[in-house]
Tab-separated table of C-alpha atoms and ligand atoms in Angstrom:
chain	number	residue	atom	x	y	z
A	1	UNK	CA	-17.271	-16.189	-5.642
A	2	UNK	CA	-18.623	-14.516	-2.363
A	3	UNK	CA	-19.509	-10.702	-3.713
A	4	UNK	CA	-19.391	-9.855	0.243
A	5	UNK	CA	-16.985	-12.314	2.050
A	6	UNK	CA	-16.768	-11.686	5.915
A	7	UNK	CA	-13.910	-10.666	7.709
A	8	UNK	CA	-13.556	-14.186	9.454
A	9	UNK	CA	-13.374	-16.097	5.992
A	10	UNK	CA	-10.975	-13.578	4.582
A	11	UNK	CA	-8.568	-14.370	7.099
A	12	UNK	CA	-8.821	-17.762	7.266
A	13	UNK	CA	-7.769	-17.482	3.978
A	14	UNK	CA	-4.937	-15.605	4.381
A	15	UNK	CA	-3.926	-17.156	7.335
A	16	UNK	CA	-2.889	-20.077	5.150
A	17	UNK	CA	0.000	-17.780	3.634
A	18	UNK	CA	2.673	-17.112	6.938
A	19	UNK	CA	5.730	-15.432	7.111
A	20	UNK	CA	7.061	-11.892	8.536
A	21	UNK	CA	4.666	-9.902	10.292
A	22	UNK	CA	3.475	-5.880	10.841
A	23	UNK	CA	3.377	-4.720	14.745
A	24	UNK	CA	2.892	-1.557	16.592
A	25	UNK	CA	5.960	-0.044	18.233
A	26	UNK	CA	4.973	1.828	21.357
A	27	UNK	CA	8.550	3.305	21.911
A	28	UNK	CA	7.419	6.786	21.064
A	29	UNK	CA	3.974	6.470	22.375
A	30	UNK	CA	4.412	9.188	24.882
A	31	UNK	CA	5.146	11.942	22.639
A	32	UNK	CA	1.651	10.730	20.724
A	33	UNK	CA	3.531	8.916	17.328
A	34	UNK	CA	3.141	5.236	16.690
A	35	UNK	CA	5.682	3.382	14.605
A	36	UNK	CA	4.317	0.412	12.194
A	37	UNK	CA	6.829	-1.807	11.358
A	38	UNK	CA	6.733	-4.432	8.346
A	39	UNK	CA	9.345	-7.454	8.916
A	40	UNK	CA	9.657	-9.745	6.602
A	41	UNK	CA	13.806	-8.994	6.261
A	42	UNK	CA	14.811	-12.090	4.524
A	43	UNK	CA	11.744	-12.287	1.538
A	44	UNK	CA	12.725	-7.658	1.423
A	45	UNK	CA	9.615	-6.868	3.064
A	46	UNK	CA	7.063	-9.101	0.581
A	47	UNK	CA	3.535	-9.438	1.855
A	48	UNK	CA	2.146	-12.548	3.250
A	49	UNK	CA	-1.594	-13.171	3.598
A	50	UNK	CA	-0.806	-13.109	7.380
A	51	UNK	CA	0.626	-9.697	7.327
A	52	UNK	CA	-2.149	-8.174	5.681
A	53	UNK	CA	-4.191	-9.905	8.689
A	54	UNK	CA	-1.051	-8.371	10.769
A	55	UNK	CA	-1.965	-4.659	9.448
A	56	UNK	CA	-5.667	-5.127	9.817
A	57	UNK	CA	-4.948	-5.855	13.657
A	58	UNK	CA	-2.861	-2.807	14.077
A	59	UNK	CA	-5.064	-0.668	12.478
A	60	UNK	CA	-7.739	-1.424	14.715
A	61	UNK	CA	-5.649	-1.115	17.415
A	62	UNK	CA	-4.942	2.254	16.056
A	63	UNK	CA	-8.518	3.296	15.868
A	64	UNK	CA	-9.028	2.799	19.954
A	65	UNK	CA	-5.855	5.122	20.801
A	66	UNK	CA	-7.860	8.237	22.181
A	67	UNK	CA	-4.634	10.709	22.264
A	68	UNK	CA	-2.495	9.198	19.425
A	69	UNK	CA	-0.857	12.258	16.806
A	70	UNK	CA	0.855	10.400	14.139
A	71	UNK	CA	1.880	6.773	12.639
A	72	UNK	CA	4.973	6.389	10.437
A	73	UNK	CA	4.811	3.130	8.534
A	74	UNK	CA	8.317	1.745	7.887
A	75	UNK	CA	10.170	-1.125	6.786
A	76	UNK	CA	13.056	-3.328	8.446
A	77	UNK	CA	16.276	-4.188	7.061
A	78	UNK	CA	17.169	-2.955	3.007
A	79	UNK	CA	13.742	-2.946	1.826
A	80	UNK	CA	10.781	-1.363	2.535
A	81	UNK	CA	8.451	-3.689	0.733
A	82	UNK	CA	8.703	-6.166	-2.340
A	83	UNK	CA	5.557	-6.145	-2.650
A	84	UNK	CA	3.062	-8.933	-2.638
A	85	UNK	CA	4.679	-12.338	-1.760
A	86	UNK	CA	5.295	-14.346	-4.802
A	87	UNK	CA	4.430	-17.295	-3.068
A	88	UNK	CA	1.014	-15.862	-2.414
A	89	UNK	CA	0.630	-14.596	-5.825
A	90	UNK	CA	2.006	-18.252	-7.658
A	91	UNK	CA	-0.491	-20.522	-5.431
A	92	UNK	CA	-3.315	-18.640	-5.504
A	93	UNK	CA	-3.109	-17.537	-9.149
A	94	UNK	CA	-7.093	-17.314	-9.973
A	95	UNK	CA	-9.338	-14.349	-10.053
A	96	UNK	CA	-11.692	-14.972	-7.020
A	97	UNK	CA	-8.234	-15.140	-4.755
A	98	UNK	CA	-7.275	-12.037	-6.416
A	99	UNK	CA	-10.551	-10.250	-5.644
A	100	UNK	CA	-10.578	-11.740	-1.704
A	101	UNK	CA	-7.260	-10.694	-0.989
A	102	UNK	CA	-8.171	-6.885	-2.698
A	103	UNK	CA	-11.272	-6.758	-0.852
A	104	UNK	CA	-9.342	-7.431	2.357
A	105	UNK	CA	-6.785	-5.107	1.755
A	106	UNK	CA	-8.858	-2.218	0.222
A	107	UNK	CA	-11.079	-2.609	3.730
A	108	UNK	CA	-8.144	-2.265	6.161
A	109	UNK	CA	-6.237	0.598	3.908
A	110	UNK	CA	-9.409	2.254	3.298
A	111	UNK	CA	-9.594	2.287	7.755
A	112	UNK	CA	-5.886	3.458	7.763
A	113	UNK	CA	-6.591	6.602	5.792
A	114	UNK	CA	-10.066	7.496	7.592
A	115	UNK	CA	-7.439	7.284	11.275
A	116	UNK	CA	-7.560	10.744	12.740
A	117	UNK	CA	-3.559	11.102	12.692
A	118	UNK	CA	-0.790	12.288	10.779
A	119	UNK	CA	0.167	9.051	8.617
A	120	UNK	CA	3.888	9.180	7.404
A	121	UNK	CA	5.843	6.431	5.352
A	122	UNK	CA	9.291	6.176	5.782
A	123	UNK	CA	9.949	4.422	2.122
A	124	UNK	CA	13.820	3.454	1.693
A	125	UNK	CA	15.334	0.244	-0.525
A	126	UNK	CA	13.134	-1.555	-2.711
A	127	UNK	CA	9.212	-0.150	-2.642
A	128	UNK	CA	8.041	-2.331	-5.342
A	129	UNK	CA	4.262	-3.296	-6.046
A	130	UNK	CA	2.100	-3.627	-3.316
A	131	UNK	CA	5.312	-2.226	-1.783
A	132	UNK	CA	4.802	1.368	-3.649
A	133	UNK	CA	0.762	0.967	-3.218
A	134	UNK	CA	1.599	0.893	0.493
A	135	UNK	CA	3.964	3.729	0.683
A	136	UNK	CA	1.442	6.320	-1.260
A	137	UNK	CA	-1.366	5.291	1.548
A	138	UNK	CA	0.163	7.946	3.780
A	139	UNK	CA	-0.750	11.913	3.897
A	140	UNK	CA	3.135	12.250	3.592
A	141	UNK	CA	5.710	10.077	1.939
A	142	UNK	CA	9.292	10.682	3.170
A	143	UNK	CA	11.829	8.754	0.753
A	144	UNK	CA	15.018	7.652	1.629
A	145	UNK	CA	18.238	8.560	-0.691
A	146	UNK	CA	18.236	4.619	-1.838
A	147	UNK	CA	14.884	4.357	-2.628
A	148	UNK	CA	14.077	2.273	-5.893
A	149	UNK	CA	10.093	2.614	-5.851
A	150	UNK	CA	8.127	1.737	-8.724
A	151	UNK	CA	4.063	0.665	-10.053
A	152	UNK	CA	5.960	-2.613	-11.257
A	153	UNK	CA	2.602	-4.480	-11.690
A	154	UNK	CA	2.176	-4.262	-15.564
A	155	UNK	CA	5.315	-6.041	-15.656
A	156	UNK	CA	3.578	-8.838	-13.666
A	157	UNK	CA	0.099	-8.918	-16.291
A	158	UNK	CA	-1.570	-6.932	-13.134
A	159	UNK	CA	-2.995	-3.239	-12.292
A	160	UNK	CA	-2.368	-2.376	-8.666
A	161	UNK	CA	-4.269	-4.450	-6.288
A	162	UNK	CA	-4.131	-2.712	-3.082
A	163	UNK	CA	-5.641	0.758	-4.054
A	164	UNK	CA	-2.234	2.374	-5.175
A	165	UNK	CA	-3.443	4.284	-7.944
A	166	UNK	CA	-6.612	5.660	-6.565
A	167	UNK	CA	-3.984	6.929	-3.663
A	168	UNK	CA	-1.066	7.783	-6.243
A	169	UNK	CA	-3.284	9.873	-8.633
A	170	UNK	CA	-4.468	11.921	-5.228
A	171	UNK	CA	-0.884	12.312	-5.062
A	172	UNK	CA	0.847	13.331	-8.150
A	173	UNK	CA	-2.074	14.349	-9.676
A	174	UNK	CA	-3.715	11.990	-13.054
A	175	UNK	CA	-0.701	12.227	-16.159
A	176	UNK	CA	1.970	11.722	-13.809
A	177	UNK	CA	0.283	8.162	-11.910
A	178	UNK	CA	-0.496	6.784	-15.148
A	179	UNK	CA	2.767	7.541	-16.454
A	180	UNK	CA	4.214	5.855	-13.203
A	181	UNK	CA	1.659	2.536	-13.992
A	182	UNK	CA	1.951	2.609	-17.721
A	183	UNK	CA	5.869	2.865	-18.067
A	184	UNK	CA	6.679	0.172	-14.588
A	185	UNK	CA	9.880	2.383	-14.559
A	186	UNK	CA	11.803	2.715	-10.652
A	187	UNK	CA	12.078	5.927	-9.084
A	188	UNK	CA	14.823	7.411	-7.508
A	189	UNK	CA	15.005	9.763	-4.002
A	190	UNK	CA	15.299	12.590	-7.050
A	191	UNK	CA	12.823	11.497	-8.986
A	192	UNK	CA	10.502	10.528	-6.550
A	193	UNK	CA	11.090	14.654	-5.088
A	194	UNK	CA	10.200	16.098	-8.690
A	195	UNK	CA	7.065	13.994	-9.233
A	196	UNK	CA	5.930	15.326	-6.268
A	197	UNK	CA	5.010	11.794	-4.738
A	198	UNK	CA	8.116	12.280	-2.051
A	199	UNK	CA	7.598	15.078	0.317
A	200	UNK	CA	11.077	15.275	1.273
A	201	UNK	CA	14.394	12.863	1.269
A	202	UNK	CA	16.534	11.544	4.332
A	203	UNK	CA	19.723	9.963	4.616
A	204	UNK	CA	19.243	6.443	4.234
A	205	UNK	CA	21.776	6.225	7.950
A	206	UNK	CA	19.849	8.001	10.091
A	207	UNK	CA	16.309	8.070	7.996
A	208	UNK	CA	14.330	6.895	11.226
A	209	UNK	CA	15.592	9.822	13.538
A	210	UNK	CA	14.819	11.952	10.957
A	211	UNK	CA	11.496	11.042	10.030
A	212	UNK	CA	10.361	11.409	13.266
A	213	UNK	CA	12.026	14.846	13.467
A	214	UNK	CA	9.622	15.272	10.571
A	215	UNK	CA	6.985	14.588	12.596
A	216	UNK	CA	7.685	16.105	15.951
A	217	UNK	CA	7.204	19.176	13.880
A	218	UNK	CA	4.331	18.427	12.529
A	219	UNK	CA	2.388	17.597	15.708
A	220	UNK	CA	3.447	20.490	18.254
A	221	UNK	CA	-0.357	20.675	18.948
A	222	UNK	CA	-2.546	19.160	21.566
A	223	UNK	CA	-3.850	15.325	20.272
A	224	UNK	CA	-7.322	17.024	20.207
A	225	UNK	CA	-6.204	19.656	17.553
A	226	UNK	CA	-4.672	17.306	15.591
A	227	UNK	CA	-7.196	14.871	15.150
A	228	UNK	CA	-9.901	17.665	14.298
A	229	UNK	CA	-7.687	18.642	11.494
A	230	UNK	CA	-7.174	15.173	10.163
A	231	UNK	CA	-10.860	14.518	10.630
A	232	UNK	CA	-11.748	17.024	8.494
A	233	UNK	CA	-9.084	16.441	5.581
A	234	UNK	CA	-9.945	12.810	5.832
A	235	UNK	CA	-13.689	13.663	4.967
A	236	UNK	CA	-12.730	15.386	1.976
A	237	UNK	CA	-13.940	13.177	-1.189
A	238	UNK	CA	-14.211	10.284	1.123
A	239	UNK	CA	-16.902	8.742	-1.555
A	240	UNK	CA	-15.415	9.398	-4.470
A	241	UNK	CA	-11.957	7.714	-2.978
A	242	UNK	CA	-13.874	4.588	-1.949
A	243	UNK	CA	-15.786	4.413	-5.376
A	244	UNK	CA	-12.578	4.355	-7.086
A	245	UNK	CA	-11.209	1.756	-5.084
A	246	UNK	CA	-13.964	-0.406	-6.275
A	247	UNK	CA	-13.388	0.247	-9.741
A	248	UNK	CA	-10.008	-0.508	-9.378
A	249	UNK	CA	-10.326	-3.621	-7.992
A	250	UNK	CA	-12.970	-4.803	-10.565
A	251	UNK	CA	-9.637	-3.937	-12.989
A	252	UNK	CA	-7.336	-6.089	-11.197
A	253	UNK	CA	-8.831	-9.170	-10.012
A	254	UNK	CA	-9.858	-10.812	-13.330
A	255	UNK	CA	-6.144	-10.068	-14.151
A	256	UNK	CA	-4.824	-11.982	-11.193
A	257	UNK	CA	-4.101	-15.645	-13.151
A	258	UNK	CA	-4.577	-14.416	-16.525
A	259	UNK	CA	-2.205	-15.919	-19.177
A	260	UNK	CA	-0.162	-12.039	-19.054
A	261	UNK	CA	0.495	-12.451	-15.081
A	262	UNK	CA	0.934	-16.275	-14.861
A	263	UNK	CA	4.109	-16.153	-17.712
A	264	UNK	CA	5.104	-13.123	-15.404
A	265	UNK	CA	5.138	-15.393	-13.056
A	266	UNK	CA	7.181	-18.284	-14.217
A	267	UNK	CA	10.366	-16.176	-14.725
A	268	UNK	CA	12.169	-15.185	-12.224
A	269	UNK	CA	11.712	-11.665	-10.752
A	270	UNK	CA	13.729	-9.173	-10.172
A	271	UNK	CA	13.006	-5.673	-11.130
A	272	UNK	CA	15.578	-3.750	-9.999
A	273	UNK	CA	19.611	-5.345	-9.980
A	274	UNK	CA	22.190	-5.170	-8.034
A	275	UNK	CA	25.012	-2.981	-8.875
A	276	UNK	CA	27.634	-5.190	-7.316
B	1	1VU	C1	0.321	-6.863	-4.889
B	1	1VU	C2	0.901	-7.151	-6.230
B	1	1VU	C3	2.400	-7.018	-6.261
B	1	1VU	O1	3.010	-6.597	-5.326
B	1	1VU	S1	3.172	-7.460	-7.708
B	1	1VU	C4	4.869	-7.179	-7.376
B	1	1VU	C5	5.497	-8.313	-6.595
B	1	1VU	N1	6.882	-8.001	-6.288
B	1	1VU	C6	7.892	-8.286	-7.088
B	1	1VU	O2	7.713	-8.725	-8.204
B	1	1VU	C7	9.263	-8.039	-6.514
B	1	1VU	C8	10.245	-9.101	-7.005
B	1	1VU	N2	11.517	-8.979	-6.318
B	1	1VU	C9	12.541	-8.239	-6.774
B	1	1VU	O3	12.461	-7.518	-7.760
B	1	1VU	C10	13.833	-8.344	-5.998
B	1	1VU	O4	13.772	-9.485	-5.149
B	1	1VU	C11	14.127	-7.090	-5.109
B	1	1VU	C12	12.927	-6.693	-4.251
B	1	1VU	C13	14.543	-5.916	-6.021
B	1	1VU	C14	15.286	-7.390	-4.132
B	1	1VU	O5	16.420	-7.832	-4.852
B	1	1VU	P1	17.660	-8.422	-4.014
B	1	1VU	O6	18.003	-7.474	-2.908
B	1	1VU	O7	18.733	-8.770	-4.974
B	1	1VU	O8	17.105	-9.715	-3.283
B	1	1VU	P2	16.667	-11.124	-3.942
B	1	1VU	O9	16.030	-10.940	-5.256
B	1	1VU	O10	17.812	-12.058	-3.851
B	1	1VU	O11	15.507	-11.532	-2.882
B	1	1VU	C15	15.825	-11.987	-1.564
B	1	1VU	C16	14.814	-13.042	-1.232
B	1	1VU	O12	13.544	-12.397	-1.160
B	1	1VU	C17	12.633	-13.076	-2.036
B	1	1VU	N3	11.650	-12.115	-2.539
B	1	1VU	C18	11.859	-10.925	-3.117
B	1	1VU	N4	10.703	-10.332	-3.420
B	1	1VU	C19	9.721	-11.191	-3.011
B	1	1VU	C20	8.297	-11.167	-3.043
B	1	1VU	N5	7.615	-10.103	-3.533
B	1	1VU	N6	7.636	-12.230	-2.540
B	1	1VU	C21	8.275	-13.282	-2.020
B	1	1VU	N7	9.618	-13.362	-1.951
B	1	1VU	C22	10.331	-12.321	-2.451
B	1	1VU	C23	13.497	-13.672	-3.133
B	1	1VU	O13	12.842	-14.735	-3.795
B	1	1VU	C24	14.688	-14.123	-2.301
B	1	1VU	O14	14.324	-15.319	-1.628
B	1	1VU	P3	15.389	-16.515	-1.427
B	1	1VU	O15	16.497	-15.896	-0.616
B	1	1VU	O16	15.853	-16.894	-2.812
B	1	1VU	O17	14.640	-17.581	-0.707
């Protein structure tokens, strides 16, 4: 296994796995907020190798916008996320895929948090695995009032592979996060509220219009101001957040095509049902 594999061979890895995709909306670009969308509506949002390559892009794209305020990460259709794609996870079922596609990820999340704006997920449906470890990368989470998030990865013979509990921990503070890894269990709008993980819930019908309500509060200030604050909050423990993001993924990887996740594996998934 490569200890330090370059960007270029990580994504011609991942490149191999296609479906979906993550882009940049510019619709509210004027007023300073960036919307980053994950569409992948028929497989609910589940993460292919290419949209973590997807992600990476924006985020650098991200990093050159001089008088950008906020981004609020959000998913199409009834899902947020489902997490990593299955398909992903059944063909590539060894340790060294697990630790390339971590690496990857950790680098391009660890670059969203250090961006000098006001990062918001908009988190509704299903926010399941990587799905949840996505949603907790933001300074705020905003929960819809059909949200079904949960750490569903012990479920699946894993520990979270994309830095979710590092971020979640940050969050919710350390009994809380591990009872949210240790127990799998899905979170309601409520729930989500009194753990203190969701800053606030919308109505699922208008949740975009007012999530960005959210935000137009938040960022009355000149782009400038903004970015000096988030500068400075983004400093805070920066080491200590990227040290524990390599501990956790020296947890995970080995765990990626163990005998646990690989009979995980073989069923067939679904962690929350339908009510109809
Ligand atoms: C990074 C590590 C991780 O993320 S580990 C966690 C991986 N994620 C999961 O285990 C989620 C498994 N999926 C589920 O629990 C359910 O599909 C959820 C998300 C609750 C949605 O249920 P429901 O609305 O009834 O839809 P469904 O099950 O019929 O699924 C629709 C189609 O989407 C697919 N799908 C779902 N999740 C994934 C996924 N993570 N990767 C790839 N495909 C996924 C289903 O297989 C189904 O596909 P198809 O229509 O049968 O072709």
């Amino acid at each position: 296994m490569e200890e330090n594999p370059s960007t270029e061979f990580l994504e011609n890895f991942l490149l191999n796995y296609t479906g979906g995709e993550i882009k940049l909306l510019q619709t509210y670009y004027n007023e300073g907020i960036a919307l980053l969308c994950i569409n992948h509506v028929e497989k609910r949002n589940a993460i292919t190798g290419k949209m973590l390559v997807d992600l990476r892009n924006c985020v650098l794209e991200l990093e050159k916008w001089e008088n950008g305020k906020a981004v609020i990460l959000y998913g199409e259709g009834i899902a947020f996320s489902s997490g990593g794609d299955l398909n992903f996870a059944r063909t590539e079922n060894n340790p060294t895929s697990g630790f390339y596609m971590s690496y990857y990820a950790h680098d391009t999340l660890k670059r969203f948090r250090k961006l000098p704006f006001v990062t918001v997920s908009l988190v509704h449906g299903p926010a399941l695995g990587g799905g949840a470890e996505l949603a907790v990368y933001s300074d705020y989470v905003i929960v819809a009032d059909d949200v079904k998030l949960g750490f569903v990865h012990g479920k699946m013979g894993i520990v979270s592979a994309w830095g979710g509990t590092t971020r979640l921990m940050r969050i919710v503070g350390e009994r809380k996060a591990l009872e949210m890894v240790l127990t799998s269990k899905i979170y309601s709008a409520k729930e989500c509220l009194d753990l203190g993980l969701a800053y606030k819930i919308v109505n699922s019908s208008i949740k975009l219009a007012e999530t960005l309500n959210f935000v137009r509060a938040l960022t009355v200030h000149d782009y400038s101001i903004i970015q000096s604050n988030k500068n400075v909050t983004n400093f805070v423990s920066e080491n200590s957040f990227e040290k524990s993001l390599d501990i956790e993924r020296e947890q995970f990887y080995p765990k990626w095509g163990s005998k646990l996740n690989k009979e995980a594996l073989d069923k067939r998934i679904k962690h929350v049902q339908n009510k109809n």
